[in-house]
Each structure stands twice: as structure tokens, then as C-alpha cells.
mmCIF file of C-alpha atoms and ligand atoms in Angstrom:
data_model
loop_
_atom_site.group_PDB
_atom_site.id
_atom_site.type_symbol
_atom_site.label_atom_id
_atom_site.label_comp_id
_atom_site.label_asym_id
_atom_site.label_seq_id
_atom_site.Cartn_x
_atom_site.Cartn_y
_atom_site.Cartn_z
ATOM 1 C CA UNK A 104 -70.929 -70.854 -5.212
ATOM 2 C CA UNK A 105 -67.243 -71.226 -4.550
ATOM 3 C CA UNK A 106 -66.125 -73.498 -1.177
ATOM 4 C CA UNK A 107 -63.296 -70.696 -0.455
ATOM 5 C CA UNK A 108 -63.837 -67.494 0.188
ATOM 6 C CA UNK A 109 -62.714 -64.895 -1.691
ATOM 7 C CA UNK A 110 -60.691 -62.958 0.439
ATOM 8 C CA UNK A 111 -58.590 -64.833 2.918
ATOM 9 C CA UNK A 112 -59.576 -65.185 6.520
ATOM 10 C CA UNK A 113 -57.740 -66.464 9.982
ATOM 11 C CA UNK A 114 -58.193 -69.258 10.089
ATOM 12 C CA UNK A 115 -60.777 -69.816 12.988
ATOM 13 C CA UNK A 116 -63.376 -72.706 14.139
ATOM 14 C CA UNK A 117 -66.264 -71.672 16.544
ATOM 15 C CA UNK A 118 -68.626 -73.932 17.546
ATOM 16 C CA UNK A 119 -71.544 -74.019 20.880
ATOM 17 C CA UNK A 120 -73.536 -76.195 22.608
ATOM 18 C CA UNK A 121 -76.558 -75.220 24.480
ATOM 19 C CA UNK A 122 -77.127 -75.448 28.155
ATOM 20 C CA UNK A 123 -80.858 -77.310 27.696
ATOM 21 C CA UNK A 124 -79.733 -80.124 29.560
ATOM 22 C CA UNK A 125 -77.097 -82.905 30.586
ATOM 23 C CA UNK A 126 -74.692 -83.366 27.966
ATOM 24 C CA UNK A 127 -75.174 -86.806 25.720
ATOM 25 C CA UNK A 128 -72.672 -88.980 23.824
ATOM 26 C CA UNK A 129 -73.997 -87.562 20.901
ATOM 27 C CA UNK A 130 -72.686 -83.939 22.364
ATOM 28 C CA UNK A 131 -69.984 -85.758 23.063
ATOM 29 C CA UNK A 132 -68.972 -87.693 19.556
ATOM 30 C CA UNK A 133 -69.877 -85.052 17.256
ATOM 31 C CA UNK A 134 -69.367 -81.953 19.116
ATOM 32 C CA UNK A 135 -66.639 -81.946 21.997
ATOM 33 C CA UNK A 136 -64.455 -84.557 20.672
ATOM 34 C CA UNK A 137 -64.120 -83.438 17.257
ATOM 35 C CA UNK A 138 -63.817 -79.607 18.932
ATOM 36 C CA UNK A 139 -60.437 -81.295 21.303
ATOM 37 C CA UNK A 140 -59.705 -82.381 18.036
ATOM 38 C CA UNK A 141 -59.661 -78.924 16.446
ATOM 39 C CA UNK A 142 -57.568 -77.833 19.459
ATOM 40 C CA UNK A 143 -54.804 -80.279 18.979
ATOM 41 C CA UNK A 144 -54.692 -79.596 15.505
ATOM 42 C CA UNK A 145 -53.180 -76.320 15.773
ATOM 43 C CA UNK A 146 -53.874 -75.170 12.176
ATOM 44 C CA UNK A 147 -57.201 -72.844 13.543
ATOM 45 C CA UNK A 148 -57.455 -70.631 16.205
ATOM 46 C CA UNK A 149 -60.764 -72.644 18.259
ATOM 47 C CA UNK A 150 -63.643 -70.481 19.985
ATOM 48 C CA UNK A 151 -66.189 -72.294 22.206
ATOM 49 C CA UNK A 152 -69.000 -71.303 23.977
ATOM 50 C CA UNK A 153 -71.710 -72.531 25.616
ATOM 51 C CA UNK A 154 -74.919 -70.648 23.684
ATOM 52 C CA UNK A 155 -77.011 -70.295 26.867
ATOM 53 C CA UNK A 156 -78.941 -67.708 24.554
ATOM 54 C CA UNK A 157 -80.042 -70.308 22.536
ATOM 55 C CA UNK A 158 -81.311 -72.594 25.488
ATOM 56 C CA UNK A 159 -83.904 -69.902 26.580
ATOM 57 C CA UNK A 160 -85.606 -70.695 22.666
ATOM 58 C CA UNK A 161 -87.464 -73.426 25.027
ATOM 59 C CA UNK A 162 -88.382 -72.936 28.805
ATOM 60 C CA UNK A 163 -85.596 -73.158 31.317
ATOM 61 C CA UNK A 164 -85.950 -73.003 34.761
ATOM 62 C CA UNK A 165 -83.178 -70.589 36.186
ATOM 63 C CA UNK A 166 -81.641 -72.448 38.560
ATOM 64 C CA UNK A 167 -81.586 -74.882 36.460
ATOM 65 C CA UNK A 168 -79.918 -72.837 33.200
ATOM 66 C CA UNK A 169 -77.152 -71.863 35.856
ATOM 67 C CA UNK A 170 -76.147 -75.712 36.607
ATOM 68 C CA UNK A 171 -76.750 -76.589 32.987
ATOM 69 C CA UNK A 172 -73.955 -73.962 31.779
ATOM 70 C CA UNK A 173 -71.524 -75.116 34.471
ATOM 71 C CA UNK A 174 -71.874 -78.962 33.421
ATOM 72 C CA UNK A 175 -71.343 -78.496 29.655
ATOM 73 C CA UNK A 176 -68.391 -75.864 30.617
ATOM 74 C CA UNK A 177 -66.986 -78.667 32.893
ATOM 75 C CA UNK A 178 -68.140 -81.125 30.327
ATOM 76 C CA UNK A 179 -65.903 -79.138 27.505
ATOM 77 C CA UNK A 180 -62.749 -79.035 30.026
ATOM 78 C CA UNK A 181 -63.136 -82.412 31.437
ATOM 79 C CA UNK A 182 -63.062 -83.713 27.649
ATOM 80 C CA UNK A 183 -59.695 -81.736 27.067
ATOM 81 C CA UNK A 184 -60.640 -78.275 25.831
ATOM 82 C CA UNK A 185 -58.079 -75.817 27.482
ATOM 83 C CA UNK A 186 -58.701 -72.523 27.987
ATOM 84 C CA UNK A 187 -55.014 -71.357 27.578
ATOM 85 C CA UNK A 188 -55.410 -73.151 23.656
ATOM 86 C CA UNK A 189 -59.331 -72.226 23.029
ATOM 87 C CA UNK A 190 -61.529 -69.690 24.149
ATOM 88 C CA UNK A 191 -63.955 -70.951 26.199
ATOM 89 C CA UNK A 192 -67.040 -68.635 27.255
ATOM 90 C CA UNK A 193 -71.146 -68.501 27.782
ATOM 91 C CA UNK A 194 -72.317 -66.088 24.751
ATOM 92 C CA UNK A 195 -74.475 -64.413 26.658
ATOM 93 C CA UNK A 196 -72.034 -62.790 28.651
ATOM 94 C CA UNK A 197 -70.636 -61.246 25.244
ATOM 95 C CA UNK A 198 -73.088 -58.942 24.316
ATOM 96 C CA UNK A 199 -72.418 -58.319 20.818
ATOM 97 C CA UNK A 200 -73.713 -61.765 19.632
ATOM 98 C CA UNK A 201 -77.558 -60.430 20.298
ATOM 99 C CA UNK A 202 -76.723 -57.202 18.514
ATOM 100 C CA UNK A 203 -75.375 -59.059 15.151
ATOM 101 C CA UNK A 204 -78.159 -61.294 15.661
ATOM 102 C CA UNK A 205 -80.543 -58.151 15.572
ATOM 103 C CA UNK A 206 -78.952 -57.407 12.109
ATOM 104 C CA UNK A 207 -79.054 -60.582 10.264
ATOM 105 C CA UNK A 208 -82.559 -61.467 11.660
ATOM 106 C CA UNK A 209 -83.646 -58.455 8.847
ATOM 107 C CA UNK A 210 -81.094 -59.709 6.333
ATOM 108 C CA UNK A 211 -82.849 -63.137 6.754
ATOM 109 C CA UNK A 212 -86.025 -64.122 4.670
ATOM 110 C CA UNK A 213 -88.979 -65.599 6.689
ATOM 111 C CA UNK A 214 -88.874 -68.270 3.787
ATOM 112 C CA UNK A 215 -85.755 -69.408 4.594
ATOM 113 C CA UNK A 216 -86.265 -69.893 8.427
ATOM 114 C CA UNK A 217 -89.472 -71.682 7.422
ATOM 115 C CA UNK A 218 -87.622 -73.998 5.846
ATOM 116 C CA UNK A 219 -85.464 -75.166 8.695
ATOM 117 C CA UNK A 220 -86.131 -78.812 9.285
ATOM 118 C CA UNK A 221 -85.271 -78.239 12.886
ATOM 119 C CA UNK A 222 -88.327 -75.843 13.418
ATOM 120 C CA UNK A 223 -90.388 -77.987 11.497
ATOM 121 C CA UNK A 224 -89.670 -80.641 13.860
ATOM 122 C CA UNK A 225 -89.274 -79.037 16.986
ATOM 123 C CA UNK A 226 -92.301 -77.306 16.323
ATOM 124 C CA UNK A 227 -94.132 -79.390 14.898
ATOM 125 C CA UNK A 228 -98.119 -78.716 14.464
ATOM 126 C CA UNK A 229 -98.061 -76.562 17.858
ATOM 127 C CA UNK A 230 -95.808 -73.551 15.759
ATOM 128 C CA UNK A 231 -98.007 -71.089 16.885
ATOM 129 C CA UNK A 232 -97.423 -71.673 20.238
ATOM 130 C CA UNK A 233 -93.076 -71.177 19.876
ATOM 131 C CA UNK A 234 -91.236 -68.514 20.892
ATOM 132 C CA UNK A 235 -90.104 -66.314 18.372
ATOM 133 C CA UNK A 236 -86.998 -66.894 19.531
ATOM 134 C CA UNK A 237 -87.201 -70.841 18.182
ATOM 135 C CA UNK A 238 -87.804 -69.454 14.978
ATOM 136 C CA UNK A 239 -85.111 -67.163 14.214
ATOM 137 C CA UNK A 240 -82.554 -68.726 16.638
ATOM 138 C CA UNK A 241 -80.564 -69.487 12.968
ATOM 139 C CA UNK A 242 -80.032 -65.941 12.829
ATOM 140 C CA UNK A 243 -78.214 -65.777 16.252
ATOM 141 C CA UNK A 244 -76.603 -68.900 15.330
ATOM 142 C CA UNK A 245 -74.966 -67.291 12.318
ATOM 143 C CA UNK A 246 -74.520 -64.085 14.558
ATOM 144 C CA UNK A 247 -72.482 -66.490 16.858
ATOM 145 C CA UNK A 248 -70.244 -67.551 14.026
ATOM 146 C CA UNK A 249 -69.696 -64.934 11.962
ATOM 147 C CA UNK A 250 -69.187 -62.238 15.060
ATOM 148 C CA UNK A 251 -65.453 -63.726 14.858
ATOM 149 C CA UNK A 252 -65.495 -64.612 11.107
ATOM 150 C CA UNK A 253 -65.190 -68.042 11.478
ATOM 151 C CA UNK A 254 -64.253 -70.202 8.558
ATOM 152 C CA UNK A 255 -64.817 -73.724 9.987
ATOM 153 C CA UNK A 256 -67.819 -74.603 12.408
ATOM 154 C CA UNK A 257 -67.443 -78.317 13.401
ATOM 155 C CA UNK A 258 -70.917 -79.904 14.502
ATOM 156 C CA UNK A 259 -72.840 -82.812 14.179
ATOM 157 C CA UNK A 260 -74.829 -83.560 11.264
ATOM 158 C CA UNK A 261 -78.174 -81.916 12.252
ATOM 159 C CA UNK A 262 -76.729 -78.552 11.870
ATOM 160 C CA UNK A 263 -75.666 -78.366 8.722
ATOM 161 C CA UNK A 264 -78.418 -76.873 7.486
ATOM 162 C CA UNK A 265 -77.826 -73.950 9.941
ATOM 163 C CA UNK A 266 -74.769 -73.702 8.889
ATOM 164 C CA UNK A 267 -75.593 -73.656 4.906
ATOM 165 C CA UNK A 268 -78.217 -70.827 6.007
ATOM 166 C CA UNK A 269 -75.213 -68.597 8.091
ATOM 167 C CA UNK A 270 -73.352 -69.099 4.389
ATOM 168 C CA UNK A 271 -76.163 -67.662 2.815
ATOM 169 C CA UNK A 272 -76.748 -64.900 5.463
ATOM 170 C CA UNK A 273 -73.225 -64.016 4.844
ATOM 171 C CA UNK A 274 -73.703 -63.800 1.248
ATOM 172 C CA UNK A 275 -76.841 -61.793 1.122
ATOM 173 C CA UNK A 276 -75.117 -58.917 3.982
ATOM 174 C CA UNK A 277 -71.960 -59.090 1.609
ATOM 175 C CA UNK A 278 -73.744 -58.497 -1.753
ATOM 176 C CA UNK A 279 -76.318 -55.993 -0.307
ATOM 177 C CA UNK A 280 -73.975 -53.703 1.273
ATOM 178 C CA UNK A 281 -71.621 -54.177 -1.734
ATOM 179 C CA UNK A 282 -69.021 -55.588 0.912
ATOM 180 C CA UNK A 283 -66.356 -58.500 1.341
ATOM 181 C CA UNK A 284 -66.547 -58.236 4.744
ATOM 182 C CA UNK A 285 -67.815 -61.494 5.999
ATOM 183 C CA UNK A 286 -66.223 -65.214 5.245
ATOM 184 C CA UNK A 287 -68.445 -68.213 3.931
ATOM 185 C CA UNK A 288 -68.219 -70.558 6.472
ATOM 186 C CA UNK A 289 -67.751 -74.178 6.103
ATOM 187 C CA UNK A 290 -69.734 -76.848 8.169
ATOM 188 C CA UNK A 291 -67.150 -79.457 8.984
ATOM 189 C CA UNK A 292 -68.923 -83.059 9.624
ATOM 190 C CA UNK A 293 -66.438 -85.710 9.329
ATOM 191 C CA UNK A 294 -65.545 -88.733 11.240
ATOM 192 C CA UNK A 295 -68.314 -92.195 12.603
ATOM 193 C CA UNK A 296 -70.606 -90.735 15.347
ATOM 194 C CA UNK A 297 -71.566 -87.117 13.447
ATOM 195 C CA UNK A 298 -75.288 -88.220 14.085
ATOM 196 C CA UNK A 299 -75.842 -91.046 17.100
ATOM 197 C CA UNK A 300 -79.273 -91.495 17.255
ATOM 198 C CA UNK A 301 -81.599 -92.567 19.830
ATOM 199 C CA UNK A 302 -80.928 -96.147 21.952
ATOM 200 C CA UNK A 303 -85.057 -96.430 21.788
ATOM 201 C CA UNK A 304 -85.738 -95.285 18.455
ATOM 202 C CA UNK A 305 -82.834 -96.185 16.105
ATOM 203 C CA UNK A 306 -84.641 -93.098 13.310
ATOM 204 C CA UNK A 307 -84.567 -90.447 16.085
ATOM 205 C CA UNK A 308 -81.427 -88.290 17.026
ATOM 206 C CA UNK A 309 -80.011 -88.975 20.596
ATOM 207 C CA UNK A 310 -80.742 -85.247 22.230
ATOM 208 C CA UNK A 311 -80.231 -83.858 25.924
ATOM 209 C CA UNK A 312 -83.503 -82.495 25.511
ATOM 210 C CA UNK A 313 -85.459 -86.003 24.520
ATOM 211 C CA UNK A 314 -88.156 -87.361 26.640
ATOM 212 C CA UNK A 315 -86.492 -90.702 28.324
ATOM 213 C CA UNK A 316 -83.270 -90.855 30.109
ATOM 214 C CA UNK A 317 -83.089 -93.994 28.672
ATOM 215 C CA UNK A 318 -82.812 -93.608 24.999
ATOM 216 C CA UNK A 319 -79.379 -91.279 25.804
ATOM 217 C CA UNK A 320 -76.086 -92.028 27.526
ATOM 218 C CA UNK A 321 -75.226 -88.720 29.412
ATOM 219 C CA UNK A 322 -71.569 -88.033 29.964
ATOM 220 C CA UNK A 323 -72.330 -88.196 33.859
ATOM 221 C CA UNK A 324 -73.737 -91.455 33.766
ATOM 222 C CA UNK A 325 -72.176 -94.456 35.815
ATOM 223 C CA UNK A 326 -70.911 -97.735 34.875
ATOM 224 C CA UNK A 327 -73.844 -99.682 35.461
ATOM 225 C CA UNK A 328 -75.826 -96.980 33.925
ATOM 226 C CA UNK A 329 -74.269 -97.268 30.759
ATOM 227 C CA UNK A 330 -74.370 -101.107 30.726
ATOM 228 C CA UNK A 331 -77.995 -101.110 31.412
ATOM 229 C CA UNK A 332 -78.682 -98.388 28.645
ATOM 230 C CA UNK A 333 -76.726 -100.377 26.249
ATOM 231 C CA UNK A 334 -78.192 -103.629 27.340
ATOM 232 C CA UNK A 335 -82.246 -102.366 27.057
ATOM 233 C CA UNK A 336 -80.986 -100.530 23.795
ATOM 234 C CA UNK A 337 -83.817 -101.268 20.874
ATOM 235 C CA UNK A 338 -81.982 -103.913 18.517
ATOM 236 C CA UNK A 339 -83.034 -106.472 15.904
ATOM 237 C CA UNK A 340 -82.773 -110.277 16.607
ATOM 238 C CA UNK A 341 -80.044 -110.914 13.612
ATOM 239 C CA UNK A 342 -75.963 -110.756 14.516
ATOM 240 C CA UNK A 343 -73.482 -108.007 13.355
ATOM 241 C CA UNK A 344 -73.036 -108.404 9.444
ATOM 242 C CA UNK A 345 -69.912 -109.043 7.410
ATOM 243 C CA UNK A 346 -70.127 -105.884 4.752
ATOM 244 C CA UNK A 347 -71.650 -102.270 5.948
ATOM 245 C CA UNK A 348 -73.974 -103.255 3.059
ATOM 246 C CA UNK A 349 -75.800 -105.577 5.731
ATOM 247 C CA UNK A 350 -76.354 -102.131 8.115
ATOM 248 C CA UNK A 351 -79.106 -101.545 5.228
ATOM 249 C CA UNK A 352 -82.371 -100.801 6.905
ATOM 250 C CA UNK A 353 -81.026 -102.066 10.390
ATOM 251 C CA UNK A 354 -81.360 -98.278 12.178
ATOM 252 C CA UNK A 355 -80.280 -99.376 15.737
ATOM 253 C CA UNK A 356 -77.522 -102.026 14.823
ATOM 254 C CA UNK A 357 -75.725 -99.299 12.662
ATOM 255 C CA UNK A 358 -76.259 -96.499 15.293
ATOM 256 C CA UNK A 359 -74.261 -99.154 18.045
ATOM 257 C CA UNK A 360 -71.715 -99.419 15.133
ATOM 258 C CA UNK A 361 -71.320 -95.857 14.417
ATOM 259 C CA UNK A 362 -71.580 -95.364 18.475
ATOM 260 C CA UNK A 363 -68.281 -98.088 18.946
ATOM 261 C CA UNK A 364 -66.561 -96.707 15.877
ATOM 262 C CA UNK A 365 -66.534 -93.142 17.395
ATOM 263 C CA UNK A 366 -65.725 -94.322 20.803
ATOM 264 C CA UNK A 367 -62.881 -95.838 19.311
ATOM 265 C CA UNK A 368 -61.123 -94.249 16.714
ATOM 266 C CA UNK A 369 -61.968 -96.766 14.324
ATOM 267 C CA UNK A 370 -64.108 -96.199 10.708
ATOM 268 C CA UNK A 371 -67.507 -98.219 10.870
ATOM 269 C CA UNK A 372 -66.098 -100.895 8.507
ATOM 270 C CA UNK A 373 -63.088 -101.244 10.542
ATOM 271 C CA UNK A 374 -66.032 -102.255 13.192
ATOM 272 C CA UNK A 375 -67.879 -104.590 11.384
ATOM 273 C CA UNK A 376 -64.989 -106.453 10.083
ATOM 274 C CA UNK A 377 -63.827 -106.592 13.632
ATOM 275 C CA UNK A 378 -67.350 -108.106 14.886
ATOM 276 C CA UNK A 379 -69.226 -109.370 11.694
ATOM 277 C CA UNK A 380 -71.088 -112.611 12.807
ATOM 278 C CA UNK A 381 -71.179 -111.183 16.607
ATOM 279 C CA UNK A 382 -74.096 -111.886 18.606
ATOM 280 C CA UNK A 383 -76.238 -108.988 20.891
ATOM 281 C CA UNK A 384 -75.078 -110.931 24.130
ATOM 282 C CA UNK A 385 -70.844 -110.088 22.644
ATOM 283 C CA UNK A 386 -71.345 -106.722 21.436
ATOM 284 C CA UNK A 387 -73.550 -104.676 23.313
ATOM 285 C CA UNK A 388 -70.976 -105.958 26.861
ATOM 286 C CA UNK A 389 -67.971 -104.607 24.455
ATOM 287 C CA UNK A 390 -69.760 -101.663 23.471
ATOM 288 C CA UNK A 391 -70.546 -100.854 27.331
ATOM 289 C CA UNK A 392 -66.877 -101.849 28.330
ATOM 290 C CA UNK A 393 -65.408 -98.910 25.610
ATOM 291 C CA UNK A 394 -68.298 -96.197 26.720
ATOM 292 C CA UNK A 395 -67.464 -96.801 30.377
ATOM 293 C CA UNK A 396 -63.616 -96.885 29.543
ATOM 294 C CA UNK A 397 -63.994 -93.435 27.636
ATOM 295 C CA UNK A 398 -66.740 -91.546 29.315
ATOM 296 C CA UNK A 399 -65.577 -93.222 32.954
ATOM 297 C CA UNK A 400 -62.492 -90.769 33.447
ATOM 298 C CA UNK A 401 -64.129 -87.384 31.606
ATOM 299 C CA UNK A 402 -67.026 -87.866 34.267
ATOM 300 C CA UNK A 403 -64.958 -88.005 37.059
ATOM 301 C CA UNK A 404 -63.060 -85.029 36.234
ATOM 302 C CA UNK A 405 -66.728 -83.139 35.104
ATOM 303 C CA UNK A 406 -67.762 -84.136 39.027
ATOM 304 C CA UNK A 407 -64.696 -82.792 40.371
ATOM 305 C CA UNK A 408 -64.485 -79.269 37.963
ATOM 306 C CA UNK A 409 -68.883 -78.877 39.254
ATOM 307 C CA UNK A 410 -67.863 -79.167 42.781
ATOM 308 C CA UNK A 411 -65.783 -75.674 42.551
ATOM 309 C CA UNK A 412 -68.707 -73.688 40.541
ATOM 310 C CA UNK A 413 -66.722 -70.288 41.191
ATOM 311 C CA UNK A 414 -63.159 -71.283 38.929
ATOM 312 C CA UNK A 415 -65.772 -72.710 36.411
ATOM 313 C CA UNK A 416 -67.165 -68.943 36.384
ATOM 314 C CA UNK A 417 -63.804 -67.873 36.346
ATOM 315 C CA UNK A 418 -62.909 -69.433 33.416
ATOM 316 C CA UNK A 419 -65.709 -68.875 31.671
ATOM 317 C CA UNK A 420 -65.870 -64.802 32.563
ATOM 318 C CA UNK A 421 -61.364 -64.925 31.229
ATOM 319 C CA UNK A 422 -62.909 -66.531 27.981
ATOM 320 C CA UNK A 423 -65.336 -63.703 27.278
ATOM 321 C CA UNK A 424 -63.193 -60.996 28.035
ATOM 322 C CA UNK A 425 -61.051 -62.695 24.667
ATOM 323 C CA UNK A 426 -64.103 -63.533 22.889
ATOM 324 C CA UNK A 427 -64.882 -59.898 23.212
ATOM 325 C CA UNK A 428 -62.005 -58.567 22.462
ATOM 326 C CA UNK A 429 -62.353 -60.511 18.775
ATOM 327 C CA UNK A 430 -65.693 -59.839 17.956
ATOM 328 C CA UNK A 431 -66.223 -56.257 19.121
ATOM 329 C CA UNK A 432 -63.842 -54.599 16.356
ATOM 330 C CA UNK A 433 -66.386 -56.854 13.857
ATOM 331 C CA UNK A 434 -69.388 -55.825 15.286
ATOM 332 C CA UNK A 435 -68.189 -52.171 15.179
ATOM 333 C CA UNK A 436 -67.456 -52.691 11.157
ATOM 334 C CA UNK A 437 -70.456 -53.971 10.547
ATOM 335 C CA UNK A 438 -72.404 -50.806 12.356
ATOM 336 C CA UNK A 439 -70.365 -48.851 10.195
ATOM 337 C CA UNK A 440 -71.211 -50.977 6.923
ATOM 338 C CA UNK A 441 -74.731 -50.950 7.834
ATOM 339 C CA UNK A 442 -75.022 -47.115 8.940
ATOM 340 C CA UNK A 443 -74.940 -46.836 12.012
ATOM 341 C CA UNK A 444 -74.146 -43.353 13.668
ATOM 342 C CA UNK A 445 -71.588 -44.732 16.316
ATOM 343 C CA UNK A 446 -69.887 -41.833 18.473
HETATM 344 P P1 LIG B 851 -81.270 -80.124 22.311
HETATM 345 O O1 LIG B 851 -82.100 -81.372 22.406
HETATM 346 O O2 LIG B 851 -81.532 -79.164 23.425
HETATM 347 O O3 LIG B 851 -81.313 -79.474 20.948
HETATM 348 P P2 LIG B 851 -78.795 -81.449 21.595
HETATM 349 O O4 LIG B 851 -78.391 -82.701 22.282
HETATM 350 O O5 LIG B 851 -79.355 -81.542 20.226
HETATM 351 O O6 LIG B 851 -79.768 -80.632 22.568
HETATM 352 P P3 LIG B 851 -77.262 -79.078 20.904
HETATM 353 O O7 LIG B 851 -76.826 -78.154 21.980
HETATM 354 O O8 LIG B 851 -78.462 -78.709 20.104
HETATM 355 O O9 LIG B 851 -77.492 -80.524 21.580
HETATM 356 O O10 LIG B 851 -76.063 -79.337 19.922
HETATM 357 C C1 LIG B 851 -74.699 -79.180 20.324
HETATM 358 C C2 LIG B 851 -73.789 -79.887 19.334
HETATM 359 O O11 LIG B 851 -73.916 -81.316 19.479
HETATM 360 C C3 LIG B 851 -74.090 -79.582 17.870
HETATM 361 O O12 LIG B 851 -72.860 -79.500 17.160
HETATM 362 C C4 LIG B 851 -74.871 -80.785 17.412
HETATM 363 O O13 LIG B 851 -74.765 -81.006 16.023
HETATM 364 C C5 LIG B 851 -74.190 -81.880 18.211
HETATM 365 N N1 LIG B 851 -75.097 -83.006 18.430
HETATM 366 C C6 LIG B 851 -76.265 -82.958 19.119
HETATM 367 N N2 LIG B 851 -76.834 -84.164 19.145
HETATM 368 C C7 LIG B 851 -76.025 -84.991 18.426
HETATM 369 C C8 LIG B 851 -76.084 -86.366 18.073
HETATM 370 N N3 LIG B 851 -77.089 -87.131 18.458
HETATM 371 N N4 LIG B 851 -75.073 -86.887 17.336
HETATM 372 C C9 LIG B 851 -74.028 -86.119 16.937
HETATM 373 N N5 LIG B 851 -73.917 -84.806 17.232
HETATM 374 C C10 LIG B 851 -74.903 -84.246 17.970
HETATM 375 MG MG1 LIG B 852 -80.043 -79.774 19.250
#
């Protein structure tokens, strides 16, 4: 299959995060960042939401959803994301995302969802015991991205397979309805930091949703927080290498690497060749110097933004009122294309 699509598209990048908990400097690296990034850039129109659909795949407490959607809106705009550049809204206040979710979960194969290596390991032996919802959440995933014909979704590494699957949804709605109606969308993972994994387990992906608030770094946390983290962080005994080549089999040294590299703007060898021979005792201080430097100011600014909850709702009710007004001309196509009696 081509990269481009065949008929030329606005150029638009959409991306979400779900309110299942504080936001982590993995959110951080290889969403938000690289989605302030985007912004800056100026060459795509940028959509963000917070998929608060998506967080309900897994139990949330209510009150708890509510805070949730206000800290990674806060966490979004503290990092940079302006709603006057982006759009910035909760998807569940744009209704139309369910309803193209409804239509791609029967253009979807069971097989395919099956196949998700997320499912597998979120659910693990106890499948039978998931919602539904966990299951075909792809499909509203490439409801959310399509429903403005997005051409670039930035994420982090563990969603490119949901990304590869909204190509192939797309594909499947275009060549059944005889239609070139919606784009192939490109995962964009590029950059150090696209998969930070876990402080305790160097083979496990840092999540907001993992068990211990000690194998993450949350955006909130403080400075002595993040030193401590970083200082307990699982390690081997040997120093920093000289080549990347010495990273080999090392899980948790290359994850603080990656981690620094991302921080700072620098490429992991540009790292190593900065530190190679460097002791535990030098790096991991450093390391906890540059999170506290970064994270220290975009915390401040997420405490201040969560103490007025009602301009965070503001914002966030502006942004779907735009994100509406893009994807309900789509969803009304695709009715159409489908057959639909619409009045
Ligand atoms: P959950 O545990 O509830 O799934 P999460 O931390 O995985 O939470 P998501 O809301 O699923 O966060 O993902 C939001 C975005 O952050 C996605 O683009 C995802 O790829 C990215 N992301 C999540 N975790 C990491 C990570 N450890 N490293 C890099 N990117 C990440
Ligand atoms: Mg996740």
C-alpha cells in the first residue's frame, strides 16, 4: 500500500490521551511534547482531545473521571498547547465520535481486534471478564481520527498498531462503499522518549494506569519526588557506556538515556557520548536536576490552571463547539455513503 493518499487531504494531526489517571513523563515525552511540537510547526492544522470515552474501557470512579479530564486538559495547556492554535476538547462532549465508532466497529473484523497486542496484554487470561468496550475501543480510536480526516496522528510507540488498524479500517470503508472518502493516516513516532518504560521494570511501559507510583514520574510530582524516583530507579551495577552498542540488553540504563535525551533535546548518542564512563551516583542526580528543571514550571502552571476548574470547562466546551463544527459535515457524508435516510 502507498504511504500517501490518493486524494489530497488538509493537512491535519489529531491525537488524545485518556483521562485514566495522572499524567506520566511518558504522556509527557511522547504525547504532549511532540503534540506542542506539532503546534509550533504550523504546517498541520492540530486537534486534541482528551478521549474520556476511552477511559470508561476500565472502571472509573466519577468523581474521579471529572478531576482526571481537568488535569490532562491543564496538563496539555500547562505544556504549551493553545487553544487559539489547536483545538482542544473532551470527545465525549462531541457526539459524533460514538456514532462513527458505531460504523467502523461493523467494518472491523473480530480477527483483527484479536490481534491487538494491547488487548492481549491488558487483558490478559481474564478476557472474558473485559468490557466490550476494551475490545473494540480501536474502532473508536479510528472513529476519533478519521471523524476529521486526519493525516498525521503523533503518539508514542505503543499505538502504532492502532494506528496501522485505523489505516486499514479506512481502507476496507473506502473499497467497500466504492469511495475515496477517507485519508490513510500516518502514525508519526519520531524523536528519543517515543516509549519510556517503567523506573521498576526497565521491559514494561511507564503507564498512568500501572500499579506503583513509583515506577512513573507524574507531571505533578515535586522535586524531591522526582529525585527519589530517579534515585530507587531499577539499574545495573556497570557505568554509562561509550557506543549505544553498550545499551545492548541493559533495559533500565537505556530507558534513563532515552528519558535524559527527550528531556533534553538531545539524540540518545548525543547522551552517551556526553556521559559514557559516568557512574549511577553522576547520572541519575543530572537526570533528576533536568526532570525537575522541565517538569518543575509545567506543574506549577497545571496547579494553578486545576485551581479554576470552570475556565478549564470553558475551554474545553469552545474546543468542541470547533471540533464539531469539523467533524459533523464528515459524519453526515459518511451516513450518506453508508445509507442512511437522514432528513
Ligand atoms: P493507560 O495506562 O491508562 O493506558 P497511558 O499512560 O498508556 O495510560 P494513554 O492515554 O493510553 O496513556 O496514551 C496517551 C498517549 O501517550 C499515547 O500517544 C501514548 O502512545 C503515549 N504514551 C503512553 N505511555 C507512554 C510511554 N511510556 N512512553 C511514550 N509515550 C507514551
Ligand atoms: Mg495506554
Amino acid at each position: 500500500m502507498s504511504d500517501t493518499p490518493t486524494r489530497s487531504f488538509t493537512p491535519r494531526a489529531f491525537s488524545g490521551i485518556k483521562p485514566s489517571g495522572g499524567l506520566t513523563l511518558g504522556n509527557y515525552l511522547g504525547a504532549i511534547k511532540r503534540f506542542v511540537d506539532w503546534q509550533e510547526a504550523g504546517t498541520h492544522e492540530t486537534i486534541y482531545c482528551v478521549v474520556d470515552l476511552h477511559a470508561i474501557t476500565v472502571w472509573q470512579d466519577p468523581d474521579m473521571l471529572h478531576a482526571a479530564t481537568r488535569e490532562v486538559a491543564a496538563g496539555y495547556l500547562a505544556s504549551g498547547i493553545d487553544p487559539v492554535k489547536s483545538i482542544l476538547f473532551n470527545q465525549s462532549q462531541v457526539p459524533a465520535h460514538v456514532e462513527l465508532s458505531w460504523i467502523f466497529s461493523c467494518v472491523a473484523r473480530m480477527g483483527w481486534m484479536n490481534r491487538m497486542t494491547q488487548w492481549k496484554e491488558k487483558a490478559g487470561k481474564n478476557a472474558e471478564k473485559e468490557s466490550l468496550g476494551l475490545f473494540a475501543y480501536p474502532a473508536l480510536m479510528a472513529a476519533d481520527i478519521l471523524l476529521y480526516h486526519a493525516t498525521h496522528v503523533p503518539v508514542g510507540e505503543d499505538q502504532k498498531q492502532h494506528v496501522e488498524l485505523t489505516r486499514d479500517i479506512a481502507q476496507k470503508f473506502n473499497h467497500d462503499y466504492k469511495v475515496d472518502f477517507f485519508p490513510e493516516t500516518l502514525p508519526v513516532i519520531e524523536g528519543p522518549a517515543t516509549r519510556v518504560m517503567n523506573l521498576r521494570d526497565g521491559t514494561k511501559k511507564m503507564s498512568k494506569s500501572g500499579e506503583s507510583d513509583m515506577e512513573r514520574i507524574n507531571m505533578t510530582d515535586d522535586a524531591d519526588t522526582i529525585a527519589k524516583k530517579f534515585k530507587k530507579a531499577k539499574t545495573d551495577p556497570a557505568p554509562l557506556p561509550e557506543t549505544m552498542e553498550g545499551l545492548k540488553d541493559r533495559p533500565e540504563a537505556r530507558n534513563l538515556v532515552d528519558i535524559y535525551a527527550g528531556l533534553a533535546g538531545l539524540s540518545d548518542e548525543q547522551v552517551i557520548a556526553e556521559y559514557a564512563g559516568a557512574g549511577w551516583g553522576r547520572f541519575k542526580p543530572a537526570l533528576a536536576d533536568l526532570a525537575v528543571a522541565k517538569l518543575g514550571p509545567i506543574s506549577a502552571e497545571m496547579a494553578r490552571l486545576m485551581a479554576d476548574p470552570a475556565e478549564i470547562d470553558r475551554i474545553l466546551a469552545h474546543g468542541a463547539e470547533q471540533a464539531r463544527a469539523v467533524a459533523d459535515p464528515i459524519l453526515t457524508r459518511t451516513k450518506e455513503i453508508v445509507g442512511f435516510v437522514q432528513s
